[in-house]
One Martini backbone bead per residue (centre of mass of N, CA, C, O) as a GRO file, in nm:
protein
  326
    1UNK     BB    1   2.307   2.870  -1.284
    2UNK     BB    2   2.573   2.650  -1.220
    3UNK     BB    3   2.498   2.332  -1.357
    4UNK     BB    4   2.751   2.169  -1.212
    5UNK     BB    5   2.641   2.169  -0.905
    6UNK     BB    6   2.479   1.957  -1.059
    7UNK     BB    7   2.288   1.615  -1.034
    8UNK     BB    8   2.160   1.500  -1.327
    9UNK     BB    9   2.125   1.182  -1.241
   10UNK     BB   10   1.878   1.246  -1.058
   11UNK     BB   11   1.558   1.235  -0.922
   12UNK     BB   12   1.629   1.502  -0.758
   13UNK     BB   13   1.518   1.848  -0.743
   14UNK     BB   14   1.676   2.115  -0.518
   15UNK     BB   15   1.567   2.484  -0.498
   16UNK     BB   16   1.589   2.628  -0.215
   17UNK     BB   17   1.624   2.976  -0.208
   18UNK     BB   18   1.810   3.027  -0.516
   19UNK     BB   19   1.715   3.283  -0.709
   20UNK     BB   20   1.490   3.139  -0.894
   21UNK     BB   21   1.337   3.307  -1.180
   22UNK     BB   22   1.364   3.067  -1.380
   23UNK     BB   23   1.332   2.788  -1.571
   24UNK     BB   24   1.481   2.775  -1.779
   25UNK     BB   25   1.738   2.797  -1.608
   26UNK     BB   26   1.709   2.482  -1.584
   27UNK     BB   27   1.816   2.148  -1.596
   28UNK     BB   28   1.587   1.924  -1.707
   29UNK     BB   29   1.509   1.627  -1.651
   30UNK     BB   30   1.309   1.358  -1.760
   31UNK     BB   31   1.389   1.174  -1.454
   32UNK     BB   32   1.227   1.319  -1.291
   33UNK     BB   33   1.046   1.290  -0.975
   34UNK     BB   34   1.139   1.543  -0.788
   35UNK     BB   35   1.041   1.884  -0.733
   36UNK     BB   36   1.202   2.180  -0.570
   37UNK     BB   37   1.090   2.564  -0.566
   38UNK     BB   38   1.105   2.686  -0.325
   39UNK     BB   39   1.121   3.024  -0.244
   40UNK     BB   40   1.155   3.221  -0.510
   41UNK     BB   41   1.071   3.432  -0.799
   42UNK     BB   42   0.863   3.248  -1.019
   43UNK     BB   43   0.629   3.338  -1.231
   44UNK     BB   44   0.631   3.108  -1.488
   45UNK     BB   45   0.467   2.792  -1.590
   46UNK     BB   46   0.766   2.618  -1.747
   47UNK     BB   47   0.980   2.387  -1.900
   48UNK     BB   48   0.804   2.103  -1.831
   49UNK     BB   49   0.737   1.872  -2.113
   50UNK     BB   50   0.972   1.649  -2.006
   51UNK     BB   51   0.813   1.600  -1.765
   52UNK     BB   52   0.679   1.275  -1.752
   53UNK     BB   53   0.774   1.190  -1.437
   54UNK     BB   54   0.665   1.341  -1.252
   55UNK     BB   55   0.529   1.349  -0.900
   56UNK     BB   56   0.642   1.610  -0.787
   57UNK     BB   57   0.553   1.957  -0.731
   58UNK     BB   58   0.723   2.195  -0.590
   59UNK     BB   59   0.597   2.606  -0.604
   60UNK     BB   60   0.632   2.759  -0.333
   61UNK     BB   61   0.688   3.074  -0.306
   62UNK     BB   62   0.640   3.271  -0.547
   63UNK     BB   63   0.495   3.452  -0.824
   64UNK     BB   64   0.230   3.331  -0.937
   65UNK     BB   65  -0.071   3.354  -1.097
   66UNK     BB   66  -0.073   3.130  -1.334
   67UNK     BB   67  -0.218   2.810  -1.429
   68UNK     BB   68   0.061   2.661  -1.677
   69UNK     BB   69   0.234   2.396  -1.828
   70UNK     BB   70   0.135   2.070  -1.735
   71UNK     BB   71   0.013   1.867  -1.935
   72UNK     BB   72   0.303   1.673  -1.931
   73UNK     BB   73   0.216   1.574  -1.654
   74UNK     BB   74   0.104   1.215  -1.593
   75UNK     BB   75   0.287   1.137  -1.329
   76UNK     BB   76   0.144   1.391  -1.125
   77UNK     BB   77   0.068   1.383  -0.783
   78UNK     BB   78   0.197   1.628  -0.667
   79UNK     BB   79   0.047   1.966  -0.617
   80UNK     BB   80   0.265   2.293  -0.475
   81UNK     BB   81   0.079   2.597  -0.485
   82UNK     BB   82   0.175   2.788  -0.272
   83UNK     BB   83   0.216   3.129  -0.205
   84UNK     BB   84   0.109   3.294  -0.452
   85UNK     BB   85  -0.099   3.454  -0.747
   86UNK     BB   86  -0.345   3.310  -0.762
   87UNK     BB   87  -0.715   3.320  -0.876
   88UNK     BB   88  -0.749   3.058  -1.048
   89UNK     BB   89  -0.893   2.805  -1.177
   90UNK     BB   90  -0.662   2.632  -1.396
   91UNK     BB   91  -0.447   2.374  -1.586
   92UNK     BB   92  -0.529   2.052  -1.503
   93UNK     BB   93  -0.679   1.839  -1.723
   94UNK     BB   94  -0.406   1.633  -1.728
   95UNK     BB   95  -0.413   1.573  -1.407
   96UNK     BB   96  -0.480   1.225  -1.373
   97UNK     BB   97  -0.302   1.122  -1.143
   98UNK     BB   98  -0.391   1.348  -0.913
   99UNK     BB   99  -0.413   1.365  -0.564
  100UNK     BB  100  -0.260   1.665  -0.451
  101UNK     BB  101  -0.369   2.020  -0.359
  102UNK     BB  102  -0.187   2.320  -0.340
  103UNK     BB  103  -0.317   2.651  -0.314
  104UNK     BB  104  -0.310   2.790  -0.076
  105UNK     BB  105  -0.210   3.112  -0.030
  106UNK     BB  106  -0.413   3.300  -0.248
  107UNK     BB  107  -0.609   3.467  -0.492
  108UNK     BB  108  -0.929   3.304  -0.504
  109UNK     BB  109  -1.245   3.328  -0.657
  110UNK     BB  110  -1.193   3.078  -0.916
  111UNK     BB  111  -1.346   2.704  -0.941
  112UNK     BB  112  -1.430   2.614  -1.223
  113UNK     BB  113  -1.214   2.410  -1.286
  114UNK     BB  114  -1.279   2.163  -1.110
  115UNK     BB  115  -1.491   2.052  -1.354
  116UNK     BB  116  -1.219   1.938  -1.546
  117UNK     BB  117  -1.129   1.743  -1.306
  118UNK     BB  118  -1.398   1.507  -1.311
  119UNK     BB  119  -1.424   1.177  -1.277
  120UNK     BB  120  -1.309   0.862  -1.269
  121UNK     BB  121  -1.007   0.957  -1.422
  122UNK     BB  122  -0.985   1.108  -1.152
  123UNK     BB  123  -0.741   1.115  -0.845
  124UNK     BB  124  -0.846   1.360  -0.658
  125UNK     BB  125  -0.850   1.388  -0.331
  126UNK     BB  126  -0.649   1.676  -0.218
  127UNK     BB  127  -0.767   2.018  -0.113
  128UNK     BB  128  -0.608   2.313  -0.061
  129UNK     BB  129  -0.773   2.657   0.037
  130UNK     BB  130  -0.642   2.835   0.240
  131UNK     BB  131  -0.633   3.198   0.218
  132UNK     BB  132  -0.857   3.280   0.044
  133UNK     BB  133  -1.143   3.430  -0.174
  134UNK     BB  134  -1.424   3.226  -0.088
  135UNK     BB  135  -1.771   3.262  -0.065
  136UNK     BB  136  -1.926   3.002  -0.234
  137UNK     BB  137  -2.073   2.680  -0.154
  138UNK     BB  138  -2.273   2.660  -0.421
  139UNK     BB  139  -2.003   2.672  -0.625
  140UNK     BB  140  -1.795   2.491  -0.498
  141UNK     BB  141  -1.987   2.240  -0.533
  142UNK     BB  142  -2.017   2.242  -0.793
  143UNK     BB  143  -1.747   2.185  -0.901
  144UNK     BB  144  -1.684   1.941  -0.749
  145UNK     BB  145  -1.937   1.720  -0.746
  146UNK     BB  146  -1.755   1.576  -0.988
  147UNK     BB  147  -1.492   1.437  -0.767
  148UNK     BB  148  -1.534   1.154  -0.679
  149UNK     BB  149  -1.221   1.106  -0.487
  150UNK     BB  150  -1.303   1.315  -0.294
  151UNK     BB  151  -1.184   1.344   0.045
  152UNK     BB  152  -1.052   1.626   0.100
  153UNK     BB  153  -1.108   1.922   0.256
  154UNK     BB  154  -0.964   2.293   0.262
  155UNK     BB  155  -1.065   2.617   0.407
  156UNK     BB  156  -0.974   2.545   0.701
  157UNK     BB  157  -0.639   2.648   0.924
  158UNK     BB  158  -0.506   2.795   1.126
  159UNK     BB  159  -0.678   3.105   1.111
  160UNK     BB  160  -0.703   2.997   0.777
  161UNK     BB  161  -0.930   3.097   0.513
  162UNK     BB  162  -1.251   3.206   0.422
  163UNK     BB  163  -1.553   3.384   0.360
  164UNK     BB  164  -1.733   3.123   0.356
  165UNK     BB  165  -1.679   3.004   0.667
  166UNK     BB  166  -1.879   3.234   0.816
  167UNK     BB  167  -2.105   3.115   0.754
  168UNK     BB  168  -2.390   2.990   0.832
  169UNK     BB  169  -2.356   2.620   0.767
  170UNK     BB  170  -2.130   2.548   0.594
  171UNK     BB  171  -2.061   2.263   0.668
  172UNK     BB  172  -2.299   2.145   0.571
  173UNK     BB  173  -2.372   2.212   0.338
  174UNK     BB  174  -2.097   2.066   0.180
  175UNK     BB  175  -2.162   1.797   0.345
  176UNK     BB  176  -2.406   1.765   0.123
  177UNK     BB  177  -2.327   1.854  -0.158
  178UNK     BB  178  -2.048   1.657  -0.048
  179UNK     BB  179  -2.034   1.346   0.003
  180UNK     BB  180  -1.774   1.202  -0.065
  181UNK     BB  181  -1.655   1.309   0.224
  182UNK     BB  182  -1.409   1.271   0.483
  183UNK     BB  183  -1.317   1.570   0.497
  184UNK     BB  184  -1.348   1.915   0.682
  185UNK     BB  185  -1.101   2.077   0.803
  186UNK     BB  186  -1.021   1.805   0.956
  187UNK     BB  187  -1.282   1.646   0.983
  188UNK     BB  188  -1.602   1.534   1.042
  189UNK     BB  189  -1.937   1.467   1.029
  190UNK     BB  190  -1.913   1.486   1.340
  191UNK     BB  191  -1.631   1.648   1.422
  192UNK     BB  192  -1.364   1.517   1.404
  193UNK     BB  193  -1.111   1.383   1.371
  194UNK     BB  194  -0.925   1.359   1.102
  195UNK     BB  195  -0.712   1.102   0.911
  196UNK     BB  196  -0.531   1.024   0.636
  197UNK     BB  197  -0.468   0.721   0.485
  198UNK     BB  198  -0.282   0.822   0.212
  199UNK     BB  199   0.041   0.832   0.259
  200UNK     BB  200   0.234   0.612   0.107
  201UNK     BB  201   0.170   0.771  -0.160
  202UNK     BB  202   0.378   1.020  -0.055
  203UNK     BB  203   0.681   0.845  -0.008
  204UNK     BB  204   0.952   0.913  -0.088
  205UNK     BB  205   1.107   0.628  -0.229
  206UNK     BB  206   0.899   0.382  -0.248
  207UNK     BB  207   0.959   0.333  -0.604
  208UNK     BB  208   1.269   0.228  -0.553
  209UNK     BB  209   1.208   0.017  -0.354
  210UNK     BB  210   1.113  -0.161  -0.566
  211UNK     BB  211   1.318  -0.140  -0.748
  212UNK     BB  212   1.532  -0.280  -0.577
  213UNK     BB  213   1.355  -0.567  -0.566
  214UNK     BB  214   1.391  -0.622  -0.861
  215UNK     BB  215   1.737  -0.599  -0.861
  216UNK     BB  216   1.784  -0.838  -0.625
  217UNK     BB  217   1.600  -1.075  -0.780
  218UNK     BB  218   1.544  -1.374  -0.996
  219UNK     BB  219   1.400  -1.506  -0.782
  220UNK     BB  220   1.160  -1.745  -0.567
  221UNK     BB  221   1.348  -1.922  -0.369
  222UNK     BB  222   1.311  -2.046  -0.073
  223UNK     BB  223   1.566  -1.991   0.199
  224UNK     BB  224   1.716  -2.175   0.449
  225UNK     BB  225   1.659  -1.994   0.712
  226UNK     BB  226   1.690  -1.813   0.973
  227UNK     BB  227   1.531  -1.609   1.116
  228UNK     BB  228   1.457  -1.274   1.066
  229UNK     BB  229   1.465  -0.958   1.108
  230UNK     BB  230   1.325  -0.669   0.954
  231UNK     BB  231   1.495  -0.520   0.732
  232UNK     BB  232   1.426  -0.158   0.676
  233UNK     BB  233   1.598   0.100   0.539
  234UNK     BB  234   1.444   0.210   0.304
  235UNK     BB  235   1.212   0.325   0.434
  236UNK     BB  236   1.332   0.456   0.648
  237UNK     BB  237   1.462   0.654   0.464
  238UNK     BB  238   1.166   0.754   0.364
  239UNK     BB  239   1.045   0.860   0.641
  240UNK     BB  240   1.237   1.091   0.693
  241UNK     BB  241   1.161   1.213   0.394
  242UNK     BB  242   0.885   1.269   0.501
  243UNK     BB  243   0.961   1.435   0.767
  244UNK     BB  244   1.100   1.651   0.553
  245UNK     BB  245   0.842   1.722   0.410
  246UNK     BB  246   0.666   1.812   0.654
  247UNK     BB  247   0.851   2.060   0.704
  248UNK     BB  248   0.793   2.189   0.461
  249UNK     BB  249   0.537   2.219   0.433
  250UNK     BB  250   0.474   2.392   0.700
  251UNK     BB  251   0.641   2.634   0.615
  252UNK     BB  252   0.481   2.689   0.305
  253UNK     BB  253   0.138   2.718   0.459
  254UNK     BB  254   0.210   2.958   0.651
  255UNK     BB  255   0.099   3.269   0.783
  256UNK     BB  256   0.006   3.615   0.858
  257UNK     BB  257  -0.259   3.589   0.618
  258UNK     BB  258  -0.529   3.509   0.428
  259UNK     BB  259  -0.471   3.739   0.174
  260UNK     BB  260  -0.262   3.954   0.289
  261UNK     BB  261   0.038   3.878   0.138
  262UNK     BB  262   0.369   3.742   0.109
  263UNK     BB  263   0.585   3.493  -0.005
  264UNK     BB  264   0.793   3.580   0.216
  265UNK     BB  265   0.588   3.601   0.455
  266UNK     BB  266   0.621   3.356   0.749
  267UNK     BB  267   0.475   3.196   1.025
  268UNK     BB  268   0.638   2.975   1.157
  269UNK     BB  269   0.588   2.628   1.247
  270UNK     BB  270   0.643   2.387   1.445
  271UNK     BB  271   0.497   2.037   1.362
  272UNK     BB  272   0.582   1.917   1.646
  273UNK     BB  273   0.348   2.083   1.746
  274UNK     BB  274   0.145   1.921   1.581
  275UNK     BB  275  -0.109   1.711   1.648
  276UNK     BB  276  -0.120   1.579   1.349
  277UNK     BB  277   0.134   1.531   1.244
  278UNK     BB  278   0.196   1.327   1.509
  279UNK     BB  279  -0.059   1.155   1.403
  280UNK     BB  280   0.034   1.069   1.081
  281UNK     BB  281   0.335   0.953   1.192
  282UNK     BB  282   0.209   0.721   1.376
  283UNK     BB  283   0.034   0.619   1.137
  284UNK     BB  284   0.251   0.600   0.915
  285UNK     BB  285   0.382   0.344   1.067
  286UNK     BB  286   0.177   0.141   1.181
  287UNK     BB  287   0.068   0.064   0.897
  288UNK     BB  288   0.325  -0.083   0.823
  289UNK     BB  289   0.345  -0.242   1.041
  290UNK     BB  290   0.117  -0.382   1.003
  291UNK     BB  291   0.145  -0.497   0.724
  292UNK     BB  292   0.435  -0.659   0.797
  293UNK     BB  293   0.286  -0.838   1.013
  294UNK     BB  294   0.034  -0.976   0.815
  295UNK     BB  295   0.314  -1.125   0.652
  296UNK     BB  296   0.501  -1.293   0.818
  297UNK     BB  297   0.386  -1.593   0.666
  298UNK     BB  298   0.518  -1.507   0.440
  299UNK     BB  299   0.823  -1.499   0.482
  300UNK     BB  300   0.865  -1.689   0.610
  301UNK     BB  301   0.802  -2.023   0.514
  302UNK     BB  302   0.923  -2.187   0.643
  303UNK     BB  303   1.191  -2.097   0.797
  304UNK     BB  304   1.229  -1.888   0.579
  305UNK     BB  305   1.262  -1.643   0.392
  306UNK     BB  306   1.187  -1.398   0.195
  307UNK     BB  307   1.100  -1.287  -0.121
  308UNK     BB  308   1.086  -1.055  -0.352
  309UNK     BB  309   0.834  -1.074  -0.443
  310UNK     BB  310   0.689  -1.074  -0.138
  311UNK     BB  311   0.833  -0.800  -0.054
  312UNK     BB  312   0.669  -0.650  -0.322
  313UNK     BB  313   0.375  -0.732  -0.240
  314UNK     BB  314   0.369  -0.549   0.024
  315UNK     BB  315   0.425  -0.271  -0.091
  316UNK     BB  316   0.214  -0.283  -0.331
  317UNK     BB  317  -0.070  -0.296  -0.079
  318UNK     BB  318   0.051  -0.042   0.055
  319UNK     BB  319  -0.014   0.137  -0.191
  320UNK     BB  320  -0.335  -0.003  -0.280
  321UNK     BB  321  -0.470   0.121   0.004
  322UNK     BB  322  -0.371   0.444   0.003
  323UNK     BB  323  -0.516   0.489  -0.267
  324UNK     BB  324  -0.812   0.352  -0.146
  325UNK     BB  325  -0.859   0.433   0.136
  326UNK     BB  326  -0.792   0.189   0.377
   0.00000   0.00000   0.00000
């Protein structure tokens, strides 16, 4: 691949479908934020070592087998190996960062590595096992047991599940032995549907919107002007580059069969038909507006602007809320 049609100097980059057979190949800068190479023919997690700032990296739909290579990774935030080959859960140990992971329709049977990344010190609150051959719920709740701020477990999901989900009291028992759950395979321990609350934190561009108000101004002192409605383009462009990534999402975790199928096969669902998907961005619409909403009084100051602190402030509450699952 001809590194010169590649834009180098970018925080993000995409090479969907491009015949991608090796990292090797690929030149990696260090200031990358984000990395997507679905759908590739990659069979090795390599090539990696530079990339201490990457915070996303979808590797979804390639050839992988082992999770390996990923140590220098310390501020990667979600991590997508869906549509893999991979048997083993391992490889995980330094990703004290990392917030979700997918797994999905991979051939996972041994999840034994999730003790390595248990404890307060590690912040996985979501992890996607639908599609795997996981049999045994007194093994996964082992594993699990000490992953303090799990929140979210997917073992079934819109057809595609695991061995273990057809046991008779599956959902009660894992929902006992993991207490810090609040949601699985989508449901509360009451059967209710639930949307997990921590979205802000994982819409790209984000991270820059607040770098562009630190670099907008060194004053905080307030203007009077008089009041006006809040234009917040950075984040409308961060929500759109959002239901971008939930489209892409959604596009490489749909599959033909629970477990014999290839990274190849994929039968698309439109998220726009799926009522969770359009639940989540209605939720995460919301809570912006509330969030920005409830700080209004921070804004106006006396019938003045916000100042950018005030405006760094309420971006930082609203990912600081986010982590907390508030």
């Amino acid at each position: 691949m001809a590194s010169s049609s590649l834009d180098l100097s970018s925080t993000e980059l995409s090479l969907i479908d491009c015949g991608v057979s090796s990292l090797l190949d690929l030149p990696l800068q260090s200031h990358l934020l984000s990395l997507n190479l679905h759908s590739n023919y990659i069979q090795r997690l390599e090539n990696l070592n530079r990339l201490t700032l990457l915070r996303h990296l979808d590797l979804s739909s390639n050839q992988i087998a082992k999770i390996e290579g990923l140590d220098s990774l310390k501020s990667l935030r979600t991590l997508n190996l869906s549509c893999n080959l991979i048997c083993v859960v391992e490889g995980l140990f330094q990703l004290r960062s990392l917030v979700k992971l997918n797994l999905s329709f991979n051939q996972i049977d041994d999840v034994s590595g999730f003790k390595l990344i248990s404890g307060s010190g590690f912040k996985l609150s979501h992890i996607e096992l639908q599609g795997n051959r996981i049999r045994s719920a007194v093994r996964l709740a082992h594993s699990l047991s000490q992953c303090s701020n799990l929140q979210d477990l997917v073992l079934s999901q819109e057809g595609s599940s695991n061995p273990v989900c057809h046991q008779t009291g599956y959902r009660s028992d894992l929902l006992s032995r993991l207490p810090q759950l609040k949601s699985l395979d989508g449901r509360d321990q009451y059967g209710h549907i639930s949307v997990t609350e921590d979205i802000i934190e994982d819409i790209p561009g984000l991270d820059e919107f607040i770098e562009y108000l630190d670099s907008t101004s060194t004053t905080d002192t307030v203007q009077e002007t008089p009041v006006m409605d809040l234009i917040t383009p950075k984040i409308d462009e961060a929500m759109e580059q959002f239901k971008r990534r939930c489209q892409t999402s959604y596009d490489t975790t749909t599959t033909t069969s629970d477990v014999d199928r290839s990274p190849s096969q994929r039968n698309i669902q439109q998220p726009s038909d799926n009522p969770d998907y359009t639940h989540r961005l209605e939720q995460l619409e919301n809570q912006i507006s509330q969030l920005l909403n409830k700080n209004q009084q921070v804004y106006v100051a006396e019938s003045g602007r916000p100042t950018d602190k005030e405006k760094r402030s309420v971006v930082r509450s609203a990912k600081l809320q986010a982590e907390r699952g508030m």
